[in-house]
């Protein structure tokens, strides 16, 4: 009898484990998942239970948010708080934060990736261009539209998951996005997730992303944004040392003027969370860094949200940084510093499960711990979890938004606007109908949907995906196509003999080269900026075996590539940097290559400097900004920041502004822009400032305004703009100051005085700041 009972218990236990496993490890296919997992076990049916707890003040919608949060947290035991602050991660043990049935509080999953679509989630979503491509649009409106569409799909799926009782990884409504680290080194593996090298550009794009993904309802948020990785973070991943133990030694000037500004803009935009990074900053792990998380983030910037650790960053305080040698000291250091939520590596007992022990040992105070958990529940309240569903417009978002026609068009437009035309010898582009009859396409990026997507891509219905091969076959149905790199972008398995048969007798050859996740990604730096494997040899072999055919080089990468030889070759008549356009690659390329439809004249601009020589790049581990980015780089790059060609030409005229302003005042500017060409197109107005006193601790040049403007052929528009006083401030002796003296202003379609120029002029002048002031920033 005992044997049979034991057998039954073991059987039941095995069945329970199987059910839990299935609920945590489903298929990634949307249709198959919904078909096979419609009865996933529920943590709690919150809709049915809410009525039982309606008398609790935290459910009283007439009370202020803070009072509701205070009431909720006052009802939690320390043990419950400990668990809530420990379960911010993925996997069976990493999350979700468990339900608290006695208060009618359901489970909540914190870990969701929303970089440019609902990434890593079960079930499909629209795939928008990777972040670095979105930055190349120089268009805050594009960032807003992509973020809004992403937020709608994330929230719609979250609503559906909650109804079905699914709280697995990446099913929540709290986003670990955007990534606003500065692209400080072209070899960093995560450059693709950033908005480029400029703090001003990054900050302004981040603000629009946060607004778009959180929504603009006065009471509720659609999803909660989370800006990462805070801070002084931008490589290395694994070359020459690991990110999880790296100590970024940074000067106060570089910290304040390069690494922090975009995060401040994110806070000003109302982000609900910030993610602390893996590395240490000047000897203190970022997630245990009080100066970073409390003194700057909360005290100076008045941030009221929560800080979540990067995955395993809390564990690394002990195991990698050796900053603490036990979990009690580590949790005390991180909670005291300001980290609210642990994102563990699916640990059954995360470090934050030592919170109660730390309190009992006097290393943490109960009052502080209760304060640290409040932003978590405040976020959940603003998402609408404790209000009637019918009151919340975002609770009504439904699954018909997923991969909708509207979102597909947003993806196409964003991809078109991201392309940067680097070369167009003889105006070969746009392609003219009937100009070529013998065409070929070759290269590892021709038809590889995985590499064209980049990292952190959503799962997708591949019927929406179009590739460069689709573009060429649509334009030239008889075009030849073949493989030469048999292992895609690494191109270590190169079939040299295959090239002649593909390109022989061709009049036009498209060569598609690049990187993709196989070459650059999270946890994987590039050793240099060269084309991977035999890709350079492939292009040279195409040149050698295609007679006098014209070559169009299409690049798909996040970071600069050494293509100096191609830029200098008369046979390579056009070069276009396409980044990672994702599912709309083919459609967007067709429109831009043929100048078909609105926004089809390329107007993307490089959000980062492309070096001419590898010797121009400082060591990865050197965190001084000297020699990095256009702001501190001395020399001539291959392609400068802000560079990009068009199918038309623009002329700037009538630059007007006040030549004298008081310190702390903005500078009003007006300028006329004329499209002097025959094609309707967009120009990116770029205004830079510089300090005439070269002894000041300032960049040599600073972007202070940008705007992407559609101008019809032969039309002139007048643009009024403002250069903020904040742009004129710099960090000196522990404070932000604006100094009396002379400054220079440059407005046009590119940087001033660059060697590689576009056919667009730059107007310049000087103005004087009177007085000197200290700013509160």
XYZ file of C-alpha atoms in Angstrom:
777
model
C 0.000 0.000 0.000
C 2.794 2.413 0.952
C 4.638 1.459 -2.224
C 1.591 2.189 -4.391
C 0.965 5.506 -2.609
C 4.592 6.521 -3.015
C 4.427 5.562 -6.673
C 1.332 7.711 -7.160
C 2.951 10.644 -5.371
C 6.034 10.372 -7.537
C 3.843 10.164 -10.611
C 1.886 13.268 -9.583
C 5.108 15.091 -8.799
C 6.519 14.204 -12.211
C 3.327 15.353 -13.898
C 3.430 18.667 -12.005
C 7.059 19.209 -13.022
C 6.113 18.448 -16.628
C 3.246 20.960 -16.536
C 5.523 23.647 -15.077
C 8.169 22.869 -17.678
C 5.699 23.161 -20.535
C 4.349 26.416 -19.183
C 7.869 27.837 -19.062
C 9.343 26.419 -22.284
C 6.822 26.722 -25.092
C 7.389 26.858 -28.826
C 8.178 30.184 -30.452
C 5.568 29.845 -33.167
C 2.544 32.053 -32.600
C -0.013 29.829 -34.282
C 1.268 26.534 -32.892
C 1.638 27.954 -29.387
C -1.926 29.239 -29.285
C -3.169 25.940 -30.672
C -1.331 23.688 -28.234
C -1.080 25.746 -25.054
C -4.473 27.367 -24.646
C -4.924 25.758 -21.220
C -1.677 26.826 -19.569
C -2.002 26.746 -15.768
C -2.821 30.097 -14.180
C -1.072 31.714 -11.249
C -4.266 33.504 -10.346
C -7.431 34.629 -12.107
C -7.190 38.246 -11.085
C -10.416 39.301 -12.814
C -12.440 36.836 -10.801
C -10.698 37.639 -7.538
C -10.634 41.439 -7.698
C -14.123 41.890 -6.316
C -13.155 40.159 -3.057
C -10.544 42.819 -2.308
C -12.304 45.964 -3.501
C -12.356 47.468 0.013
C -8.573 47.754 0.194
C -7.503 51.406 -0.183
C -4.920 50.453 -2.803
C -7.852 49.585 -5.069
C -9.623 52.891 -4.439
C -9.230 54.802 -7.720
C -10.200 58.060 -6.031
C -7.062 58.092 -3.921
C -3.730 59.542 -5.132
C -1.278 57.014 -6.545
C 1.200 57.434 -3.684
C -1.442 56.747 -1.049
C -2.530 53.611 -2.866
C 1.054 52.384 -3.141
C 1.737 53.158 0.525
C -1.330 51.173 1.549
C -0.402 48.176 -0.593
C 3.202 48.036 0.582
C 2.162 48.441 4.235
C 0.218 45.192 3.922
C 3.197 43.172 2.671
C 5.380 41.087 4.929
C 9.128 41.430 4.585
C 9.234 37.922 3.200
C 6.769 38.888 0.486
C 8.759 42.015 -0.357
C 11.941 39.961 -0.546
C 10.416 37.658 -3.139
C 8.930 40.531 -5.167
C 12.336 42.234 -5.398
C 14.067 38.953 -6.300
C 11.986 37.847 -9.275
C 12.714 40.305 -12.078
C 14.225 37.761 -14.424
C 13.489 35.017 -16.888
C 13.191 31.273 -16.655
C 11.475 28.991 -14.178
C 13.035 30.625 -11.100
C 13.955 34.061 -12.417
C 10.370 35.228 -12.716
C 7.586 36.119 -12.579
C 7.088 37.956 -9.329
C 4.627 35.561 -7.715
C 1.020 36.239 -6.852
C -0.010 37.302 -3.342
C -3.444 35.658 -3.135
C -4.341 37.009 0.310
C -4.328 40.547 -1.166
C -5.702 39.658 -4.562
C -2.419 40.534 -6.247
C -1.558 38.495 -9.315
C 1.736 37.379 -10.803
C 3.750 39.850 -12.829
C 6.513 39.260 -15.374
C 9.075 42.095 -15.474
C 11.391 40.845 -18.220
C 10.242 42.033 -21.658
C 12.414 43.210 -24.553
C 10.986 45.983 -26.746
C 14.047 47.329 -28.565
C 12.329 47.505 -31.985
C 9.468 45.066 -31.672
C 8.305 42.551 -29.095
C 11.588 40.643 -28.958
C 12.145 37.179 -27.495
C 8.459 36.783 -26.666
C 6.500 33.695 -27.446
C 4.266 34.313 -30.465
C 4.925 36.610 -33.385
C 5.313 40.364 -33.643
C 6.226 42.963 -36.253
C 9.966 43.298 -36.763
C 11.133 46.896 -37.138
C 14.665 47.990 -38.161
C 17.363 47.618 -35.551
C 17.992 50.620 -33.266
C 21.151 51.845 -35.006
C 19.206 52.064 -38.260
C 16.424 53.974 -36.522
C 19.082 56.412 -35.285
C 20.271 56.892 -38.873
C 16.854 58.294 -39.756
C 17.669 61.372 -37.631
C 13.908 61.443 -37.132
C 12.340 61.563 -33.656
C 8.981 60.941 -35.362
C 10.194 57.583 -36.690
C 11.362 56.607 -33.200
C 7.961 57.574 -31.811
C 6.046 55.630 -34.472
C 8.139 52.477 -34.065
C 7.943 52.671 -30.261
C 4.186 53.248 -30.339
C 3.603 50.278 -32.634
C 5.917 48.129 -30.528
C 4.154 49.195 -27.328
C 0.753 48.422 -28.801
C 1.807 44.887 -29.748
C 3.556 44.242 -26.438
C 0.510 45.428 -24.498
C -1.982 43.572 -26.683
C -0.063 40.330 -26.199
C 0.313 40.987 -22.485
C -3.446 41.475 -22.161
C -3.993 38.188 -23.945
C -1.358 36.358 -21.898
C -2.938 37.514 -18.626
C -6.356 36.341 -19.794
C -4.849 32.940 -20.541
C -2.872 32.869 -17.289
C 0.492 32.897 -19.026
C 3.253 34.666 -17.083
C 6.290 33.214 -18.793
C 9.411 35.162 -19.712
C 8.830 38.129 -22.021
C 5.060 38.224 -21.581
C 4.883 41.309 -19.345
C 4.310 44.963 -20.103
C 7.585 46.338 -18.694
C 10.277 46.890 -21.299
C 14.039 46.636 -21.007
C 14.302 49.307 -23.719
C 15.627 51.605 -25.105
C 19.407 51.066 -25.138
C 20.989 54.512 -24.984
C 24.652 53.767 -24.404
C 27.055 55.786 -26.520
C 28.638 54.048 -29.507
C 32.155 54.833 -28.330
C 34.063 52.039 -30.083
C 33.272 50.618 -33.544
C 34.223 47.106 -32.428
C 31.709 46.827 -29.578
C 29.300 43.955 -30.189
C 26.227 45.852 -28.994
C 26.575 48.950 -31.167
C 23.537 47.804 -33.121
C 21.278 48.344 -30.098
C 22.316 51.991 -29.641
C 21.370 55.314 -31.216
C 24.927 56.111 -32.230
C 27.812 58.141 -30.864
C 26.274 61.518 -30.046
C 24.698 62.239 -26.625
C 22.390 64.963 -27.995
C 21.050 62.779 -30.828
C 20.715 59.781 -28.510
C 18.920 61.734 -25.813
C 16.375 63.268 -28.159
C 15.615 59.965 -29.863
C 15.327 58.258 -26.470
C 12.775 60.814 -25.286
C 10.558 60.084 -28.285
C 10.931 56.331 -27.831
C 9.917 56.551 -24.168
C 6.883 58.684 -25.007
C 5.846 56.357 -27.812
C 6.141 53.110 -25.915
C 4.517 54.371 -22.704
C 1.675 56.170 -24.453
C 0.247 59.578 -23.710
C -2.810 58.771 -21.628
C -3.077 61.044 -18.598
C -3.718 58.199 -16.157
C -2.360 54.914 -17.485
C 0.728 53.817 -19.365
C 0.668 51.367 -22.250
C 3.963 49.717 -21.307
C 6.762 50.932 -19.062
C 10.056 51.945 -20.644
C 13.431 51.006 -19.190
C 16.567 52.841 -20.285
C 19.773 50.836 -20.239
C 22.609 50.177 -19.495
C 23.324 52.679 -16.726
C 26.166 53.720 -17.063
C 29.669 54.273 -18.500
C 29.020 51.225 -20.617
C 29.971 50.606 -24.219
C 32.331 47.677 -24.421
C 34.127 45.459 -24.094
C 31.841 42.450 -24.291
C 34.549 39.799 -24.569
C 37.563 41.396 -26.312
C 40.019 41.867 -24.664
C 38.255 41.170 -21.330
C 34.792 40.157 -20.165
C 32.068 42.727 -19.581
C 30.980 41.054 -16.345
C 34.175 41.980 -14.521
C 35.324 45.075 -16.415
C 36.011 48.276 -14.487
C 35.393 51.418 -16.570
C 37.749 54.115 -15.348
C 36.243 57.406 -16.438
C 36.980 61.052 -15.770
C 34.260 63.168 -14.242
C 34.205 65.325 -17.378
C 33.680 62.406 -19.764
C 31.145 60.816 -17.419
C 29.063 63.981 -17.251
C 29.417 65.186 -20.833
C 29.271 61.897 -22.766
C 27.838 58.995 -20.779
C 25.169 60.578 -18.583
C 23.304 63.154 -20.741
C 21.120 60.722 -22.708
C 20.008 59.006 -19.504
C 19.003 62.348 -18.054
C 16.834 62.940 -21.130
C 15.296 59.524 -20.595
C 14.424 60.438 -17.005
C 12.978 63.755 -18.145
C 10.788 61.859 -20.612
C 9.286 59.913 -17.710
C 10.850 56.470 -18.020
C 9.670 54.131 -15.290
C 12.911 52.227 -14.957
C 16.640 52.221 -15.556
C 18.827 49.115 -15.834
C 22.214 49.195 -14.113
C 25.048 47.745 -16.173
C 27.436 44.821 -15.709
C 30.624 46.813 -15.342
C 32.089 48.703 -12.447
C 32.471 52.461 -12.641
C 35.709 53.700 -11.107
C 35.979 50.602 -8.927
C 32.340 50.238 -7.820
C 29.927 47.841 -9.587
C 27.199 49.861 -11.308
C 24.389 48.058 -9.465
C 26.061 48.831 -6.112
C 27.120 52.348 -7.049
C 25.464 54.873 -4.732
C 26.955 57.859 -6.558
C 25.359 56.647 -9.777
C 22.007 55.301 -8.571
C 21.218 57.644 -5.698
C 23.344 60.774 -5.792
C 22.988 61.378 -9.536
C 19.890 59.455 -10.602
C 17.574 60.137 -7.682
C 18.930 63.200 -5.891
C 20.111 65.296 -8.854
C 17.614 64.118 -11.474
C 14.670 63.371 -9.165
C 14.084 59.920 -10.665
C 11.117 58.197 -8.988
C 11.135 54.886 -10.818
C 12.900 51.591 -10.195
C 16.362 50.318 -11.032
C 16.591 46.755 -12.321
C 19.881 44.923 -12.583
C 21.196 43.569 -15.825
C 20.905 39.795 -15.861
C 23.327 38.333 -13.309
C 24.809 41.745 -12.486
C 23.932 41.323 -8.791
C 25.542 37.885 -8.688
C 28.606 39.320 -10.408
C 29.110 41.786 -7.563
C 30.241 38.696 -5.644
C 31.581 36.263 -8.226
C 33.207 38.550 -10.823
C 33.892 41.949 -9.304
C 34.772 40.464 -5.890
C 33.274 43.601 -4.376
C 31.440 41.511 -1.748
C 32.020 37.931 -0.700
C 28.504 36.882 0.353
C 24.883 37.470 -0.584
C 23.975 39.422 2.557
C 26.665 42.033 1.964
C 25.886 42.111 -1.763
C 22.165 42.683 -1.289
C 22.895 45.350 1.309
C 25.288 47.127 -1.060
C 22.908 47.016 -4.017
C 19.684 47.909 -2.201
C 21.374 50.700 -0.252
C 22.866 52.032 -3.493
C 19.473 52.068 -5.195
C 18.786 48.829 -7.104
C 15.139 47.836 -6.631
C 14.819 44.616 -8.625
C 17.119 41.686 -9.268
C 17.317 40.054 -12.667
C 19.039 36.772 -11.928
C 20.255 33.990 -14.183
C 17.280 31.837 -13.255
C 18.658 31.155 -9.787
C 16.413 29.188 -7.415
C 17.760 31.448 -4.657
C 18.681 34.862 -6.062
C 20.948 37.183 -4.092
C 17.971 39.354 -3.126
C 16.491 36.429 -1.217
C 18.926 37.522 1.502
C 17.089 40.811 2.098
C 15.478 39.649 5.332
C 18.813 38.320 6.590
C 20.449 41.664 5.780
C 17.746 43.472 7.773
C 18.160 41.126 10.712
C 21.908 41.718 10.652
C 21.434 45.488 10.623
C 22.913 45.939 7.142
C 19.608 47.080 5.637
C 16.729 48.977 7.206
C 13.157 47.781 6.844
C 12.038 51.321 5.998
C 14.457 51.529 3.079
C 13.431 48.107 1.757
C 9.776 49.135 1.827
C 10.681 52.300 -0.058
C 12.604 50.283 -2.654
C 9.631 48.025 -3.435
C 7.185 50.920 -3.862
C 8.261 51.895 -7.420
C 7.569 48.322 -8.523
C 3.964 48.461 -7.401
C 3.570 52.054 -8.541
C 4.539 50.884 -12.056
C 2.032 48.047 -11.917
C -0.664 50.476 -10.767
C 0.025 52.861 -13.630
C -0.197 49.923 -16.010
C -3.734 49.505 -14.661
C -3.390 46.247 -12.783
C -5.384 47.444 -9.765
C -8.015 49.494 -11.584
C -11.153 48.315 -13.381
C -10.230 46.971 -16.801
C -12.870 49.069 -18.545
C -11.261 52.279 -17.256
C -7.949 51.556 -18.985
C -7.754 52.166 -22.746
C -4.614 50.048 -23.019
C -6.350 47.060 -21.446
C -8.577 47.055 -24.519
C -5.727 46.563 -27.012
C -6.277 43.250 -28.760
C -4.402 40.695 -30.805
C -5.614 42.086 -34.138
C -2.848 44.711 -33.759
C -0.151 42.066 -34.088
C 1.555 42.321 -37.482
C -1.258 44.616 -38.632
C -1.161 46.345 -42.005
C -0.505 49.668 -40.276
C 2.481 48.288 -38.387
C 3.840 46.636 -41.526
C 3.834 50.033 -43.228
C 5.594 51.636 -40.249
C 8.297 48.987 -40.645
C 8.703 49.706 -44.367
C 8.853 53.485 -43.910
C 11.322 53.213 -41.034
C 13.610 50.969 -43.086
C 13.480 53.301 -46.097
C 14.361 56.288 -43.943
C 17.266 54.438 -42.307
C 19.290 53.777 -45.468
C 22.419 55.911 -45.849
C 23.702 56.441 -49.396
C 27.488 56.612 -49.072
C 28.445 56.749 -52.745
C 26.561 57.333 -56.004
C 29.126 57.727 -58.764
C 27.614 58.999 -61.998
C 24.174 59.101 -60.373
C 23.720 55.389 -61.057
C 20.911 55.493 -58.509
C 17.981 55.615 -58.732
C 17.920 52.754 -61.204
C 16.277 53.497 -64.528
C 13.890 51.017 -66.065
C 15.409 49.054 -68.945
C 18.958 50.299 -68.335
C 20.341 46.837 -67.522
C 19.372 43.408 -68.830
C 22.131 41.176 -67.461
C 22.178 41.393 -63.677
C 23.604 39.297 -60.859
C 23.440 39.340 -57.078
C 25.946 37.687 -54.784
C 26.963 37.915 -51.145
C 26.074 36.447 -47.745
C 23.398 39.084 -47.002
C 21.407 38.460 -50.178
C 18.793 36.186 -48.643
C 19.700 35.531 -44.996
C 16.709 36.634 -42.926
C 18.434 35.862 -39.630
C 21.451 38.068 -40.283
C 19.361 40.828 -41.879
C 17.359 41.102 -38.654
C 20.166 41.764 -36.195
C 19.984 41.006 -32.483
C 16.887 41.183 -30.254
C 14.553 40.545 -33.162
C 10.935 39.449 -32.646
C 9.698 36.065 -33.734
C 7.982 36.652 -37.029
C 5.742 35.253 -39.680
C 8.327 34.908 -42.447
C 5.683 35.600 -45.076
C 6.183 39.268 -44.185
C 9.955 39.095 -44.773
C 11.486 40.344 -48.012
C 15.206 40.286 -48.789
C 17.660 41.930 -51.214
C 17.281 38.896 -53.447
C 13.533 39.526 -53.590
C 14.258 43.125 -54.609
C 16.635 42.169 -57.403
C 14.356 39.389 -58.680
C 11.445 41.834 -58.775
C 13.493 44.346 -60.749
C 15.302 41.791 -62.916
C 13.463 38.435 -63.038
C 16.322 36.775 -64.909
C 19.034 37.918 -62.520
C 21.652 35.330 -61.585
C 22.131 34.463 -57.942
C 24.568 32.174 -56.217
C 26.467 31.482 -52.990
C 30.167 32.001 -52.382
C 30.242 32.344 -48.584
C 28.878 28.978 -47.559
C 28.679 29.866 -43.857
C 26.972 33.230 -44.341
C 28.587 36.393 -42.942
C 31.584 34.813 -41.151
C 32.569 33.731 -44.679
C 35.288 31.382 -43.498
C 34.015 28.746 -45.939
C 34.553 30.613 -49.179
C 33.953 29.061 -52.593
C 36.115 31.231 -54.826
C 35.427 29.070 -57.849
C 31.708 29.854 -57.749
C 32.100 33.570 -58.408
C 32.907 33.668 -62.162
C 29.806 31.723 -63.208
C 27.556 34.062 -61.246
C 28.943 37.420 -62.396
C 30.402 36.681 -65.840
C 28.850 38.811 -68.618
C 26.808 40.813 -66.110
C 26.202 44.499 -66.733
C 25.234 45.192 -63.133
C 26.175 43.235 -60.001
C 24.699 43.711 -56.532
C 27.124 42.615 -53.798
C 25.629 42.216 -50.330
C 28.130 42.165 -47.469
C 27.922 42.746 -43.722
C 27.951 41.307 -40.263
C 24.689 40.255 -38.594
C 24.448 38.385 -35.303
C 27.048 35.903 -36.522
C 29.745 38.592 -36.421
C 28.616 41.323 -33.975
C 26.152 40.912 -31.121
C 25.763 40.937 -27.360
C 28.651 39.100 -25.672
C 30.619 39.107 -28.943
C 32.888 41.979 -29.977
C 34.705 42.263 -33.291
C 38.514 42.131 -33.134
C 38.762 44.863 -35.792
C 36.686 46.763 -38.350
C 37.605 44.592 -41.334
C 35.063 42.740 -43.454
C 34.653 39.310 -41.900
C 36.355 36.239 -43.306
C 36.715 36.292 -47.090
C 34.141 39.017 -47.754
C 36.727 41.481 -49.069
C 38.136 38.753 -51.303
C 34.624 38.081 -52.577
C 34.177 41.688 -53.654
C 37.614 41.742 -55.301
C 36.795 38.504 -57.126
C 33.555 40.035 -58.383
C 35.540 42.988 -59.724
C 38.054 40.645 -61.390
C 35.453 38.404 -63.031
C 32.694 40.782 -64.126
C 34.392 42.662 -66.950
C 33.312 46.284 -66.858
C 30.073 45.651 -64.979
C 28.906 48.288 -62.544
C 28.937 47.196 -58.908
C 26.385 48.277 -56.302
C 27.572 47.434 -52.798
C 24.853 46.969 -50.174
C 26.148 46.826 -46.605
C 24.228 45.379 -43.670
C 26.011 46.084 -40.403
C 25.699 48.109 -37.234
C 29.273 49.273 -36.990
C 31.774 50.721 -39.466
C 33.454 48.420 -41.953
C 36.781 48.990 -43.696
C 35.602 49.546 -47.263
C 38.120 52.229 -48.189
C 39.122 50.221 -51.272
C 35.502 50.065 -52.455
C 34.957 53.765 -51.849
C 37.988 54.500 -54.018
C 37.103 52.048 -56.809
C 35.533 53.522 -59.960
C 33.836 50.192 -60.636
C 31.951 50.255 -57.341
C 29.530 52.932 -58.461
C 27.202 52.947 -55.442
C 27.484 52.044 -51.766
C 24.535 52.016 -49.393
C 24.662 51.291 -45.653
C 21.393 49.559 -44.778
C 22.079 48.475 -41.163
C 19.652 45.674 -40.151
C 16.291 46.573 -41.761
C 14.623 43.314 -40.630
C 11.424 42.096 -42.260
C 10.948 45.042 -44.642
C 14.431 44.878 -46.160
C 13.350 43.938 -49.668
C 10.351 46.266 -49.930
C 12.309 49.222 -48.585
C 15.251 48.535 -50.895
C 13.009 48.324 -53.939
C 11.441 51.693 -53.172
C 14.746 53.447 -52.491
C 16.756 51.899 -55.333
C 14.045 52.925 -57.809
C 12.878 56.153 -56.113
C 9.338 54.800 -55.893
C 6.805 56.493 -53.635
C 7.140 58.913 -50.711
C 10.429 59.128 -48.779
C 12.251 57.066 -51.414
C 15.072 59.537 -51.969
C 17.632 58.420 -49.364
C 18.098 60.812 -46.449
C 19.580 58.620 -43.733
C 22.683 60.035 -42.076
C 25.454 58.161 -40.302
C 24.932 58.244 -36.519
C 28.581 57.313 -36.018
C 31.997 58.068 -37.467
C 33.542 55.539 -39.869
C 37.331 55.507 -39.386
C 39.655 55.573 -42.362
C 42.324 53.473 -40.651
C 42.238 51.044 -37.742
C 45.053 53.023 -36.159
C 42.540 55.830 -35.571
C 40.710 53.705 -32.971
C 41.940 53.894 -29.336
C 42.135 50.702 -27.226
C 38.703 49.305 -26.305
C 39.355 49.418 -22.553
C 40.487 53.055 -22.562
C 37.414 55.024 -21.444
C 38.827 58.454 -22.201
C 36.813 60.083 -24.970
C 39.959 61.600 -26.463
C 40.115 60.486 -30.099
C 36.624 58.980 -29.998
C 33.506 60.091 -31.900
C 33.331 63.217 -34.026
C 33.262 65.333 -30.856
C 36.846 64.439 -29.910
C 38.269 62.762 -33.020
C 41.209 64.468 -34.718
C 41.900 63.442 -38.276
C 39.985 62.558 -41.423
C 37.519 59.668 -41.254
C 36.329 57.594 -44.196
C 32.771 58.830 -43.566
C 31.993 61.452 -40.909
C 29.126 61.504 -38.431
C 26.036 62.994 -40.091
C 27.168 62.014 -43.602
C 24.718 60.848 -46.243
C 23.879 61.502 -49.893
C 20.556 62.097 -51.625
C 19.045 61.884 -55.113
C 18.710 65.660 -55.025
C 20.715 68.632 -53.740
C 19.995 71.278 -51.122
C 21.212 74.809 -50.551
C 21.141 76.706 -47.258
C 20.823 80.487 -47.147
C 19.811 83.468 -45.009
C 21.151 82.288 -41.657
C 19.884 84.754 -39.034
C 20.384 84.816 -35.269
C 21.211 87.158 -32.399
C 24.936 87.784 -32.199
C 24.817 88.425 -28.434
C 22.891 86.488 -25.780
C 22.952 86.319 -21.987
C 24.274 83.180 -20.327
C 21.319 80.857 -19.730
C 19.309 82.116 -22.695
C 18.646 80.021 -25.771
C 19.778 81.128 -29.221
C 17.003 81.679 -31.749
C 18.020 80.781 -35.305
C 16.333 81.004 -38.694
C 17.582 79.486 -41.931
C 16.216 78.903 -45.440
C 16.633 75.556 -47.208
C 16.086 75.094 -50.941
C 15.766 71.805 -52.806
C 17.660 72.852 -55.945
C 17.389 69.426 -57.605
C 14.721 67.723 -59.677
C 13.633 65.124 -57.090
C 11.445 65.627 -54.043
C 13.499 64.676 -51.015
C 14.278 65.043 -47.343
C 17.195 66.985 -45.941
C 18.574 66.603 -42.440
C 19.259 70.044 -41.044
C 22.254 69.806 -38.703
C 23.328 72.691 -36.471
C 26.585 72.453 -34.536
C 28.232 74.752 -32.025
C 31.825 75.079 -30.894
C 33.620 77.038 -28.187
C 36.151 79.569 -29.415
C 38.236 79.230 -26.223
C 40.115 76.001 -26.914
C 41.422 75.779 -23.340
C 37.984 74.829 -22.009
C 37.162 71.164 -21.236
C 34.695 70.906 -24.100
C 34.201 68.893 -27.306
C 35.714 70.379 -30.446
C 32.250 70.290 -32.009
C 28.775 69.578 -30.652
C 25.500 68.796 -32.423
C 22.944 71.204 -30.952
C 19.930 70.791 -33.251
C 18.709 68.467 -36.005
C 15.550 67.994 -38.003
C 14.557 65.860 -40.970
C 12.541 67.950 -43.432
C 10.673 66.983 -46.617
C 11.154 69.591 -49.361
C 9.642 69.393 -52.828
C 11.822 69.969 -55.886
C 12.661 73.676 -56.388
C 10.869 74.598 -53.143
C 12.350 76.785 -50.389
C 11.287 76.442 -46.777
C 12.239 78.607 -43.818
C 13.027 76.871 -40.537
C 13.031 78.558 -37.134
C 14.836 76.712 -34.371
C 16.374 77.154 -30.958
C 19.815 76.209 -29.642
C 19.233 75.527 -25.953
C 21.372 77.006 -23.221
C 21.911 73.449 -21.994
C 23.872 72.745 -25.199
C 26.245 75.598 -24.327
C 27.001 74.267 -20.832
C 29.973 72.111 -19.886
C 31.183 70.336 -16.765
C 33.972 72.059 -14.882
C 35.112 71.811 -11.268
C 32.112 69.697 -10.236
C 29.344 71.816 -11.751
C 27.638 72.749 -15.003
C 28.690 76.178 -16.208
C 28.090 78.526 -19.119
C 31.051 80.812 -19.601
C 31.113 84.267 -21.108
C 32.908 84.324 -24.420
C 32.656 83.636 -28.114
C 31.026 80.649 -29.768
C 30.636 79.510 -33.367
C 27.442 78.307 -35.037
C 27.237 76.072 -38.115
C 23.979 75.090 -39.872
C 23.719 72.970 -42.998
C 23.397 69.431 -44.293
C 26.609 68.080 -42.775
C 29.400 68.817 -40.323
C 31.476 71.914 -41.034
C 34.932 71.580 -42.590
C 34.744 67.858 -43.264
C 36.991 66.413 -45.960
C 34.404 63.971 -47.316
C 31.539 66.285 -48.218
C 28.028 65.975 -49.559
C 26.739 68.459 -52.185
C 25.112 70.605 -49.515
C 26.605 73.746 -48.034
C 27.147 74.802 -44.412
C 26.520 78.334 -43.177
C 28.486 79.682 -40.238
C 28.786 82.632 -37.898
C 29.767 83.592 -34.373
C 27.915 84.840 -31.338
C 28.929 86.093 -27.909
C 27.684 84.950 -24.497
C 27.693 87.665 -21.870
C 28.159 86.816 -18.200
C 28.896 83.392 -16.735
C 26.472 81.250 -14.753
C 26.224 77.910 -12.986
C 23.314 75.694 -14.036
C 21.282 73.271 -11.975
C 21.238 70.254 -14.288
